CSV table of C-alpha atoms in Angstrom, one decimal:
chain,number,residue,atom,x,y,z
H,1,ASP,CA,0.0,0.0,0.0
H,2,ILE,CA,1.1,3.6,-0.7
H,3,GLN,CA,1.7,5.6,2.5
H,4,MET,CA,1.1,9.4,2.4
H,5,THR,CA,3.2,11.4,4.9
H,6,GLN,CA,1.7,14.9,5.4
H,7,SER,CA,3.4,17.7,7.3
H,8,PRO,CA,3.1,19.6,9.4
H,9,SER,CA,0.3,18.1,11.5
H,10,THR,CA,-0.4,21.5,13.0
H,11,LEU,CA,0.3,24.9,11.6
H,12,SER,CA,-0.2,28.3,13.3
H,13,ALA,CA,-0.4,31.3,11.0
H,14,SER,CA,-1.9,34.7,10.7
H,15,VAL,CA,-4.3,36.3,8.2
H,16,GLY,CA,-2.2,37.3,5.2
H,17,ASP,CA,0.5,34.7,5.7
H,18,ARG,CA,1.7,32.4,3.0
H,19,VAL,CA,1.5,28.8,4.1
H,20,ILE,CA,2.7,25.5,2.5
H,21,ILE,CA,1.6,22.0,3.4
H,22,THR,CA,3.5,19.0,2.1
H,23,CYS,CA,2.6,15.4,1.3
H,24,ARG,CA,5.2,12.8,0.5
H,25,ALA,CA,4.2,9.4,-1.2
H,26,SER,CA,6.0,6.2,-0.3
H,27,GLN,CA,6.3,5.5,-4.0
H,28,GLY,CA,5.7,7.4,-7.2
H,29,ILE,CA,2.0,8.3,-7.9
H,30,ARG,CA,2.5,10.5,-11.0
H,31,ASN,CA,0.0,13.4,-10.4
H,32,ASP,CA,-2.8,11.3,-9.0
H,33,LEU,CA,-3.3,13.5,-5.9
H,34,GLY,CA,-6.0,15.7,-4.6
H,35,TRP,CA,-6.2,18.2,-1.7
H,36,PHE,CA,-9.2,18.6,0.5
H,37,GLN,CA,-10.3,21.2,3.1
H,38,GLN,CA,-12.5,20.2,6.0
H,39,LYS,CA,-14.2,22.5,8.5
H,40,PRO,CA,-15.6,21.2,11.8
H,41,GLY,CA,-18.9,19.3,11.4
H,42,LYS,CA,-18.8,19.5,7.6
H,43,ALA,CA,-17.9,17.2,4.8
H,44,PRO,CA,-14.5,17.7,3.1
H,45,LYS,CA,-14.3,19.9,0.0
H,46,ARG,CA,-12.0,19.3,-2.8
H,47,LEU,CA,-9.6,22.2,-3.6
H,48,ILE,CA,-7.1,20.7,-6.0
H,49,TYR,CA,-7.2,17.7,-8.3
H,50,ALA,CA,-4.5,16.1,-10.5
H,51,ALA,CA,-2.0,17.7,-8.2
H,52,THR,CA,-2.1,21.1,-9.7
H,53,SER,CA,-5.6,21.8,-11.1
H,54,LEU,CA,-7.9,24.2,-9.2
H,55,GLN,CA,-11.4,22.9,-8.5
H,56,ASN,CA,-14.1,25.2,-10.0
H,57,GLY,CA,-15.1,27.9,-7.6
H,58,VAL,CA,-12.0,27.6,-5.3
H,59,PRO,CA,-10.2,30.9,-4.8
H,60,SER,CA,-7.0,31.4,-6.8
H,61,ARG,CA,-4.9,31.9,-3.6
H,62,PHE,CA,-4.9,28.1,-3.4
H,63,SER,CA,-2.4,26.2,-5.6
H,64,GLY,CA,-0.9,22.8,-5.8
H,65,SER,CA,2.4,21.6,-7.2
H,66,GLY,CA,4.4,18.4,-7.5
H,67,SER,CA,4.4,15.0,-9.1
H,68,GLY,CA,5.9,11.6,-8.4
H,69,THR,CA,6.4,11.6,-4.6
H,70,GLU,CA,6.5,15.2,-3.4
H,71,PHE,CA,3.5,17.5,-3.4
H,72,THR,CA,2.6,20.8,-1.9
H,73,LEU,CA,-0.5,22.9,-1.2
H,74,THR,CA,0.2,26.6,-1.0
H,75,ILE,CA,-2.2,29.3,0.3
H,76,SER,CA,-0.7,32.5,-0.9
H,77,SER,CA,-2.5,34.9,1.5
H,78,LEU,CA,-4.5,33.3,4.3
H,79,GLN,CA,-8.0,34.5,4.8
H,80,PRO,CA,-10.1,34.0,8.0
H,81,GLU,CA,-12.2,31.3,6.3
H,82,ASP,CA,-9.1,29.2,5.4
H,83,PHE,CA,-8.6,28.1,9.0
H,84,ALA,CA,-9.5,24.4,8.7
H,85,THR,CA,-8.0,21.0,8.4
H,86,TYR,CA,-6.4,20.0,5.1
H,87,TYR,CA,-5.8,16.5,3.7
H,88,CYS,CA,-4.1,15.0,0.7
H,89,LEU,CA,-5.3,11.9,-1.0
H,90,GLN,CA,-3.5,9.6,-3.4
H,91,HIS,CA,-5.7,7.8,-6.0
H,92,ASN,CA,-2.9,6.2,-8.1
H,93,SER,CA,-3.6,2.7,-6.7
H,94,TYR,CA,-5.9,0.8,-4.4
H,95,PRO,CA,-6.3,1.2,-1.5
H,96,HIS,CA,-6.5,4.9,-1.9
H,97,THR,CA,-4.8,6.6,1.1
H,98,PHE,CA,-5.1,10.0,2.8
H,99,GLY,CA,-2.4,12.0,4.6
H,100,GLN,CA,-2.8,12.3,8.3
H,101,GLY,CA,-4.1,15.9,8.0
H,102,THR,CA,-2.9,19.4,8.8
H,103,LYS,CA,-4.8,21.6,11.2
H,104,LEU,CA,-4.3,25.2,10.3
H,105,GLU,CA,-4.8,27.4,13.3
H,106,ILE,CA,-4.9,31.1,13.9
H,107,LYS,CA,-1.8,32.4,15.5
K,1,GLN,CA,-25.8,19.3,-10.1
K,2,VAL,CA,-24.3,16.3,-8.4
K,3,GLN,CA,-26.1,15.4,-5.1
K,4,LEU,CA,-25.3,12.5,-2.7
K,5,VAL,CA,-27.5,11.7,0.3
K,6,GLU,CA,-26.4,9.0,2.7
K,7,SER,CA,-28.7,7.2,5.1
K,8,GLY,CA,-28.9,4.1,7.3
K,9,GLY,CA,-26.5,5.1,10.1
K,10,GLY,CA,-27.3,4.4,13.7
K,11,VAL,CA,-26.3,2.7,16.9
K,12,VAL,CA,-25.5,-1.1,16.6
K,13,GLN,CA,-23.9,-3.6,18.8
K,14,PRO,CA,-20.5,-5.2,18.0
K,15,GLY,CA,-20.9,-8.2,15.7
K,16,ARG,CA,-24.1,-7.0,14.2
K,17,SER,CA,-24.8,-5.7,10.7
K,18,LEU,CA,-25.9,-2.5,9.1
K,19,ARG,CA,-26.5,-1.3,5.5
K,20,LEU,CA,-25.8,2.2,4.4
K,21,SER,CA,-27.4,3.8,1.4
K,22,CYS,CA,-26.3,6.7,-0.8
K,23,ALA,CA,-28.9,8.2,-3.1
K,24,ALA,CA,-27.4,9.9,-6.1
K,25,SER,CA,-28.9,12.6,-8.3
K,26,GLY,CA,-27.7,14.8,-11.1
K,27,PHE,CA,-25.7,12.1,-12.7
K,28,THR,CA,-25.8,8.4,-13.6
K,29,LEU,CA,-24.1,6.5,-10.8
K,30,SER,CA,-23.2,3.4,-12.9
K,31,THR,CA,-20.9,5.5,-15.2
K,32,TYR,CA,-18.6,6.6,-12.4
K,33,GLU,CA,-16.4,5.1,-9.7
K,34,ILE,CA,-18.1,5.8,-6.4
K,35,HIS,CA,-16.3,5.6,-3.0
K,36,TRP,CA,-17.1,5.3,0.6
K,37,VAL,CA,-14.8,7.2,3.0
K,38,ARG,CA,-15.1,7.3,6.8
K,39,GLN,CA,-14.0,9.5,9.6
K,40,ALA,CA,-13.9,8.3,13.2
K,41,PRO,CA,-14.7,10.9,15.9
K,42,GLY,CA,-11.8,13.4,16.1
K,43,LYS,CA,-9.7,11.5,13.6
K,44,GLY,CA,-8.6,11.8,10.0
K,45,LEU,CA,-10.2,10.5,6.8
K,46,GLU,CA,-10.0,6.9,5.9
K,47,TRP,CA,-10.8,5.5,2.4
K,48,VAL,CA,-13.0,2.4,2.8
K,49,ALA,CA,-14.2,1.0,-0.6
K,50,VAL,CA,-14.9,1.8,-4.3
K,51,ILE,CA,-17.1,0.3,-7.0
K,52,LEU,CA,-16.0,1.0,-10.5
K,53,HIS,CA,-18.2,1.6,-13.5
K,54,ASP,CA,-17.7,-2.1,-14.6
K,55,GLY,CA,-18.7,-3.3,-11.1
K,56,THR,CA,-15.2,-4.1,-9.9
K,57,ASN,CA,-14.7,-3.2,-6.3
K,58,TYR,CA,-11.8,-2.7,-3.9
K,59,TYR,CA,-11.6,-2.4,-0.1
K,60,ALA,CA,-9.4,-1.1,2.6
K,61,ASP,CA,-7.6,-3.9,4.5
K,62,SER,CA,-9.4,-2.9,7.7
K,63,VAL,CA,-12.8,-3.8,6.2
K,64,LYS,CA,-12.0,-6.5,3.7
K,65,GLY,CA,-14.1,-9.6,4.1
K,66,ARG,CA,-16.6,-7.8,6.4
K,67,PHE,CA,-17.9,-4.9,4.2
K,68,SER,CA,-19.5,-5.2,0.7
K,69,ILE,CA,-20.1,-2.3,-1.7
K,70,SER,CA,-22.8,-2.5,-4.4
K,71,ARG,CA,-25.2,-0.4,-6.4
K,72,ASP,CA,-28.7,-0.5,-7.7
K,73,ASN,CA,-28.7,1.1,-11.1
K,74,SER,CA,-32.5,1.3,-11.3
K,75,LYS,CA,-32.5,3.4,-8.1
K,76,ASN,CA,-29.3,5.2,-8.8
K,77,THR,CA,-28.3,4.2,-5.3
K,78,LEU,CA,-25.0,3.0,-3.7
K,79,TYR,CA,-24.9,0.7,-0.8
K,80,LEU,CA,-22.4,-0.4,1.9
K,81,GLN,CA,-23.2,-3.6,3.6
K,82,MET,CA,-21.3,-3.8,6.9
K,83,ASN,CA,-21.1,-7.1,8.7
K,84,SER,CA,-19.3,-8.2,11.9
K,85,LEU,CA,-19.1,-4.6,13.0
K,86,ARG,CA,-16.4,-3.6,15.5
K,87,VAL,CA,-16.2,-0.7,17.9
K,88,GLU,CA,-13.4,0.7,15.7
K,89,ASP,CA,-15.9,1.0,12.8
K,90,THR,CA,-17.6,3.9,14.6
K,91,ALA,CA,-17.4,6.8,12.2
K,92,VAL,CA,-19.2,9.2,9.9
K,93,TYR,CA,-19.5,7.5,6.5
K,94,TYR,CA,-19.4,9.6,3.3
K,95,CYS,CA,-20.0,8.6,-0.3
K,96,VAL,CA,-17.8,10.4,-2.7
K,97,VAL,CA,-17.8,10.8,-6.5
K,98,THR,CA,-15.5,13.0,-8.6
K,99,GLY,CA,-14.7,15.2,-5.7
K,100,SER,CA,-18.3,15.7,-4.5
K,101,TRP,CA,-19.2,14.4,-1.1
K,102,GLY,CA,-22.4,13.6,0.7
K,103,GLN,CA,-23.2,15.0,4.1
K,104,GLY,CA,-22.3,11.7,5.8
K,105,THR,CA,-24.2,9.3,8.1
K,106,LEU,CA,-23.0,8.4,11.6
K,107,VAL,CA,-22.5,4.8,12.5
K,108,THR,CA,-21.9,4.0,16.2
K,109,VAL,CA,-20.9,0.5,17.2
K,110,SER,CA,-21.3,0.1,21.0
K,111,SER,CA,-22.6,-2.4,23.4
């Protein structure tokens, strides 16, 4: 099975900051990776698909990069509504696997 | 637009069974791969199972042999049959297709 190592597990930041979250795959997954945002009590929402493509309706301050084994989610200028938990998901092979999550907190 | 509505969750004793449903609208379920994903209270997301457009299915090791995914094309509905339930199966269960998620249904396994 492919393991997804996501870091950091917790991130404290301020409105306006640029933040980067990283996911590392235990083997190459091409660009078969998505990023999701989840707020308390809500279903996750997909932000990025195919590692770099922005989901319709998602603000352009979110971007994804990487391929193979190293991936990043960047938020260029944090807004108050961005404080949430973020997950990566590899869908290159079964079983699909999520990263452990990154909780983005207000500093 | 794509809409997914899960149902069937509840409280069940260890070792018993439960069947979850996911009613789909806005698309034809049989032409997509549809997933179940779960989230234990206060924990991260865990992929559970998938059914492909040709009916092939795959499962997480944690549920293999106990859970079964299926669909009824006439009802445009996805199912998850959960047998031999364990306390650690307690979670909110979501159905997911092409990045769209349902609202989830809570399964609590407790004596």
